[in-house]
Amino acid sequence: MTAIPETTTTVHLDVPLTLPTDDGGTFRVRQPIGAHRTQTEGLVVFPALIDLYDFDESRWHVTHVDTGLRLPVEFDTEEQAAAFAGAVGPLVDWTQPRPALPVDVRMQVMELALEHGGRLDQRVREQYDRRNATPDGGGE
């Protein structure tokens, strides 16, 4: 990725988007968006992308710049999303093209998301609940 001057508040990146087809299937495209910088280099926030041209500003996502992949959580406000991005900053080097996220770090990220008012995606919530269902937190 090309370095972005610190004075730039908007970062342009391509995010993957899955679109429905008329036959009931789906296909993936990469949609260019303008996202807002956070205090954590490598993470940006933007309102939920609901199709190629529409955003939902009542739902905010945190996305890794190099991959364009969002963290599996959403927030009600940009401020909550940005605060979460700041909180997870020290856990991983988010400037890496593919940051390493071992299980213990993923659990910390999920806990911080919940602490900052985030809603985990269903699949991730189920993983989180399973890991916390045992006395040692190690899953089944």
PDB file of C-alpha atoms in Angstrom:
ATOM      1  CA  MET A   1       0.000   0.000   0.000  1.00  0.00           C
ATOM      2  CA  THR A   2       1.178   3.521  -0.727  1.00  0.00           C
ATOM      3  CA  ALA A   3       1.826   5.676   2.319  1.00  0.00           C
ATOM      4  CA  ILE A   4      -0.963   8.164   2.962  1.00  0.00           C
ATOM      5  CA  PRO A   5      -0.013  11.608   4.259  1.00  0.00           C
ATOM      6  CA  GLU A   6      -1.061  12.054   7.898  1.00  0.00           C
ATOM      7  CA  THR A   7      -2.977  15.213   7.002  1.00  0.00           C
ATOM      8  CA  THR A   8      -5.379  13.241   4.803  1.00  0.00           C
ATOM      9  CA  THR A   9      -8.522  12.416   6.785  1.00  0.00           C
ATOM     10  CA  THR A  10     -10.119  10.215   4.122  1.00  0.00           C
ATOM     11  CA  VAL A  11      -8.516   7.004   2.917  1.00  0.00           C
ATOM     12  CA  HIS A  12      -9.674   5.468  -0.360  1.00  0.00           C
ATOM     13  CA  LEU A  13      -9.716   1.685  -0.483  1.00  0.00           C
ATOM     14  CA  ASP A  14     -11.494  -1.204  -2.163  1.00  0.00           C
ATOM     15  CA  VAL A  15     -13.668  -3.382   0.049  1.00  0.00           C
ATOM     16  CA  PRO A  16     -15.155  -6.752  -0.906  1.00  0.00           C
ATOM     17  CA  LEU A  17     -18.920  -6.690  -1.361  1.00  0.00           C
ATOM     18  CA  THR A  18     -21.146  -9.710  -2.046  1.00  0.00           C
ATOM     19  CA  LEU A  19     -24.067  -8.901  -4.325  1.00  0.00           C
ATOM     20  CA  PRO A  20     -27.136 -11.044  -5.033  1.00  0.00           C
ATOM     21  CA  THR A  21     -27.875 -12.222  -8.569  1.00  0.00           C
ATOM     22  CA  ASP A  22     -31.261 -12.717 -10.210  1.00  0.00           C
ATOM     23  CA  ASP A  23     -30.880 -16.513 -10.062  1.00  0.00           C
ATOM     24  CA  GLY A  24     -30.507 -16.499  -6.264  1.00  0.00           C
ATOM     25  CA  GLY A  25     -26.729 -16.744  -6.256  1.00  0.00           C
ATOM     26  CA  THR A  26     -24.155 -14.133  -5.330  1.00  0.00           C
ATOM     27  CA  PHE A  27     -20.984 -12.675  -6.722  1.00  0.00           C
ATOM     28  CA  ARG A  28     -18.185 -10.671  -5.111  1.00  0.00           C
ATOM     29  CA  VAL A  29     -16.947  -7.312  -6.301  1.00  0.00           C
ATOM     30  CA  ARG A  30     -14.451  -4.854  -4.863  1.00  0.00           C
ATOM     31  CA  GLN A  31     -16.151  -1.540  -4.170  1.00  0.00           C
ATOM     32  CA  PRO A  32     -14.091   1.639  -3.801  1.00  0.00           C
ATOM     33  CA  ILE A  33     -15.008   3.669  -0.710  1.00  0.00           C
ATOM     34  CA  GLY A  34     -13.761   6.690   1.164  1.00  0.00           C
ATOM     35  CA  ALA A  35     -13.140   5.772   4.805  1.00  0.00           C
ATOM     36  CA  HIS A  36     -12.094   7.882   7.789  1.00  0.00           C
ATOM     37  CA  ARG A  37      -8.690   7.531   9.443  1.00  0.00           C
ATOM     38  CA  THR A  38      -8.461   6.391  13.046  1.00  0.00           C
ATOM     39  CA  GLN A  39      -5.690   6.861  15.593  1.00  0.00           C
ATOM     40  CA  THR A  40      -4.579   3.320  14.692  1.00  0.00           C
ATOM     41  CA  GLU A  41      -2.569   3.324  11.486  1.00  0.00           C
ATOM     42  CA  GLY A  42      -3.892   0.575   9.231  1.00  0.00           C
ATOM     43  CA  LEU A  43      -7.506   0.746  10.484  1.00  0.00           C
ATOM     44  CA  VAL A  44     -10.244   3.002   9.125  1.00  0.00           C
ATOM     45  CA  VAL A  45     -13.971   3.447   9.802  1.00  0.00           C
ATOM     46  CA  PHE A  46     -16.885   3.971   7.426  1.00  0.00           C
ATOM     47  CA  PRO A  47     -20.664   3.598   7.434  1.00  0.00           C
ATOM     48  CA  ALA A  48     -22.056   0.202   6.460  1.00  0.00           C
ATOM     49  CA  LEU A  49     -22.076  -0.365   2.723  1.00  0.00           C
ATOM     50  CA  ILE A  50     -25.467  -1.835   1.811  1.00  0.00           C
ATOM     51  CA  ASP A  51     -25.051  -1.947  -1.951  1.00  0.00           C
ATOM     52  CA  LEU A  52     -22.884  -0.390  -4.630  1.00  0.00           C
ATOM     53  CA  TYR A  53     -24.147   3.148  -4.032  1.00  0.00           C
ATOM     54  CA  ASP A  54     -25.783   3.251  -0.595  1.00  0.00           C
ATOM     55  CA  PHE A  55     -24.466   3.533   2.943  1.00  0.00           C
ATOM     56  CA  ASP A  56     -26.274   3.117   6.256  1.00  0.00           C
ATOM     57  CA  GLU A  57     -24.911   5.761   8.638  1.00  0.00           C
ATOM     58  CA  SER A  58     -26.616   4.107  11.623  1.00  0.00           C
ATOM     59  CA  ARG A  59     -24.108   1.212  11.332  1.00  0.00           C
ATOM     60  CA  TRP A  60     -20.329   1.726  11.304  1.00  0.00           C
ATOM     61  CA  HIS A  61     -17.529  -0.693  10.468  1.00  0.00           C
ATOM     62  CA  VAL A  62     -13.807  -0.863  11.169  1.00  0.00           C
ATOM     63  CA  THR A  63     -11.711  -2.067   8.238  1.00  0.00           C
ATOM     64  CA  HIS A  64      -8.119  -3.129   7.718  1.00  0.00           C
ATOM     65  CA  VAL A  65      -6.678  -0.860   5.000  1.00  0.00           C
ATOM     66  CA  ASP A  66      -4.371  -3.299   3.203  1.00  0.00           C
ATOM     67  CA  THR A  67      -6.890  -6.130   2.824  1.00  0.00           C
ATOM     68  CA  GLY A  68     -10.084  -4.061   2.659  1.00  0.00           C
ATOM     69  CA  LEU A  69     -11.608  -6.581   5.067  1.00  0.00           C
ATOM     70  CA  ARG A  70     -13.733  -5.316   7.901  1.00  0.00           C
ATOM     71  CA  LEU A  71     -13.503  -6.571  11.433  1.00  0.00           C
ATOM     72  CA  PRO A  72     -16.633  -8.677  12.138  1.00  0.00           C
ATOM     73  CA  VAL A  73     -18.395  -6.139  14.337  1.00  0.00           C
ATOM     74  CA  GLU A  74     -20.565  -3.083  13.808  1.00  0.00           C
ATOM     75  CA  PHE A  75     -21.219   0.024  15.861  1.00  0.00           C
ATOM     76  CA  ASP A  76     -24.035   2.579  16.074  1.00  0.00           C
ATOM     77  CA  THR A  77     -21.763   5.590  15.684  1.00  0.00           C
ATOM     78  CA  GLU A  78     -18.529   6.606  14.026  1.00  0.00           C
ATOM     79  CA  GLU A  79     -17.211   7.633  17.453  1.00  0.00           C
ATOM     80  CA  GLN A  80     -17.749   4.137  18.906  1.00  0.00           C
ATOM     81  CA  ALA A  81     -16.062   2.531  15.892  1.00  0.00           C
ATOM     82  CA  ALA A  82     -13.102   4.920  16.087  1.00  0.00           C
ATOM     83  CA  ALA A  83     -12.713   4.362  19.850  1.00  0.00           C
ATOM     84  CA  PHE A  84     -12.698   0.600  19.263  1.00  0.00           C
ATOM     85  CA  ALA A  85     -10.068   0.981  16.513  1.00  0.00           C
ATOM     86  CA  GLY A  86      -7.942   2.920  18.990  1.00  0.00           C
ATOM     87  CA  ALA A  87      -8.396   0.265  21.666  1.00  0.00           C
ATOM     88  CA  VAL A  88      -7.341  -2.636  19.408  1.00  0.00           C
ATOM     89  CA  GLY A  89      -4.405  -0.714  17.955  1.00  0.00           C
ATOM     90  CA  PRO A  90      -1.792  -1.956  20.443  1.00  0.00           C
ATOM     91  CA  LEU A  91      -2.817  -5.621  20.027  1.00  0.00           C
ATOM     92  CA  VAL A  92      -1.537  -6.105  16.455  1.00  0.00           C
ATOM     93  CA  ASP A  93       0.628  -4.382  13.866  1.00  0.00           C
ATOM     94  CA  TRP A  94      -2.292  -3.318  11.655  1.00  0.00           C
ATOM     95  CA  THR A  95       0.093  -1.855   9.067  1.00  0.00           C
ATOM     96  CA  GLN A  96       1.083  -5.379   8.013  1.00  0.00           C
ATOM     97  CA  PRO A  97      -0.460  -6.687   4.764  1.00  0.00           C
ATOM     98  CA  ARG A  98      -1.951  -9.646   6.687  1.00  0.00           C
ATOM     99  CA  PRO A  99      -1.723  -9.084  10.460  1.00  0.00           C
ATOM    100  CA  ALA A 100      -1.324 -12.216  12.590  1.00  0.00           C
ATOM    101  CA  LEU A 101      -4.361 -12.711  14.838  1.00  0.00           C
ATOM    102  CA  PRO A 102      -3.832 -15.701  17.128  1.00  0.00           C
ATOM    103  CA  VAL A 103      -6.867 -16.959  19.044  1.00  0.00           C
ATOM    104  CA  ASP A 104      -6.041 -15.067  22.240  1.00  0.00           C
ATOM    105  CA  VAL A 105      -5.764 -11.785  20.298  1.00  0.00           C
ATOM    106  CA  ARG A 106      -9.038 -12.464  18.457  1.00  0.00           C
ATOM    107  CA  MET A 107     -10.720 -12.984  21.840  1.00  0.00           C
ATOM    108  CA  GLN A 108      -9.313  -9.675  23.104  1.00  0.00           C
ATOM    109  CA  VAL A 109     -10.569  -7.935  19.958  1.00  0.00           C
ATOM    110  CA  MET A 110     -14.068  -9.382  20.505  1.00  0.00           C
ATOM    111  CA  GLU A 111     -14.066  -8.341  24.171  1.00  0.00           C
ATOM    112  CA  LEU A 112     -13.002  -4.811  23.259  1.00  0.00           C
ATOM    113  CA  ALA A 113     -15.706  -4.661  20.595  1.00  0.00           C
ATOM    114  CA  LEU A 114     -18.361  -5.505  23.177  1.00  0.00           C
ATOM    115  CA  GLU A 115     -16.883  -3.032  25.684  1.00  0.00           C
ATOM    116  CA  HIS A 116     -17.156  -0.284  23.051  1.00  0.00           C
ATOM    117  CA  GLY A 117     -20.822  -0.998  22.278  1.00  0.00           C
ATOM    118  CA  GLY A 118     -20.207  -3.166  19.231  1.00  0.00           C
ATOM    119  CA  ARG A 119     -22.358  -5.993  17.948  1.00  0.00           C
ATOM    120  CA  LEU A 120     -20.386  -9.036  16.831  1.00  0.00           C
ATOM    121  CA  ASP A 121     -21.383 -10.736  13.587  1.00  0.00           C
ATOM    122  CA  GLN A 122     -23.451 -13.857  14.354  1.00  0.00           C
ATOM    123  CA  ARG A 123     -20.747 -16.406  13.439  1.00  0.00           C
ATOM    124  CA  VAL A 124     -18.142 -14.593  15.531  1.00  0.00           C
ATOM    125  CA  ARG A 125     -20.579 -14.191  18.435  1.00  0.00           C
ATOM    126  CA  GLU A 126     -21.153 -17.954  18.439  1.00  0.00           C
ATOM    127  CA  GLN A 127     -17.384 -18.595  18.527  1.00  0.00           C
ATOM    128  CA  TYR A 128     -16.979 -16.090  21.351  1.00  0.00           C
ATOM    129  CA  ASP A 129     -19.817 -17.652  23.357  1.00  0.00           C
ATOM    130  CA  ARG A 130     -18.433 -21.188  22.850  1.00  0.00           C
ATOM    131  CA  ARG A 131     -14.955 -20.178  24.030  1.00  0.00           C
ATOM    132  CA  ASN A 132     -16.408 -18.518  27.114  1.00  0.00           C
ATOM    133  CA  ALA A 133     -18.753 -21.432  27.911  1.00  0.00           C
ATOM    134  CA  THR A 134     -16.035 -23.502  29.586  1.00  0.00           C
ATOM    135  CA  PRO A 135     -14.439 -22.663  32.950  1.00  0.00           C
ATOM    136  CA  ASP A 136     -10.963 -22.235  31.427  1.00  0.00           C
ATOM    137  CA  GLY A 137     -12.233 -20.189  28.445  1.00  0.00           C
ATOM    138  CA  GLY A 138     -10.626 -22.718  26.123  1.00  0.00           C
ATOM    139  CA  GLY A 139     -13.748 -23.864  24.329  1.00  0.00           C
ATOM    140  CA  GLU A 140     -15.045 -27.395  24.148  1.00  0.00           C
TER     141      GLU A 140
END
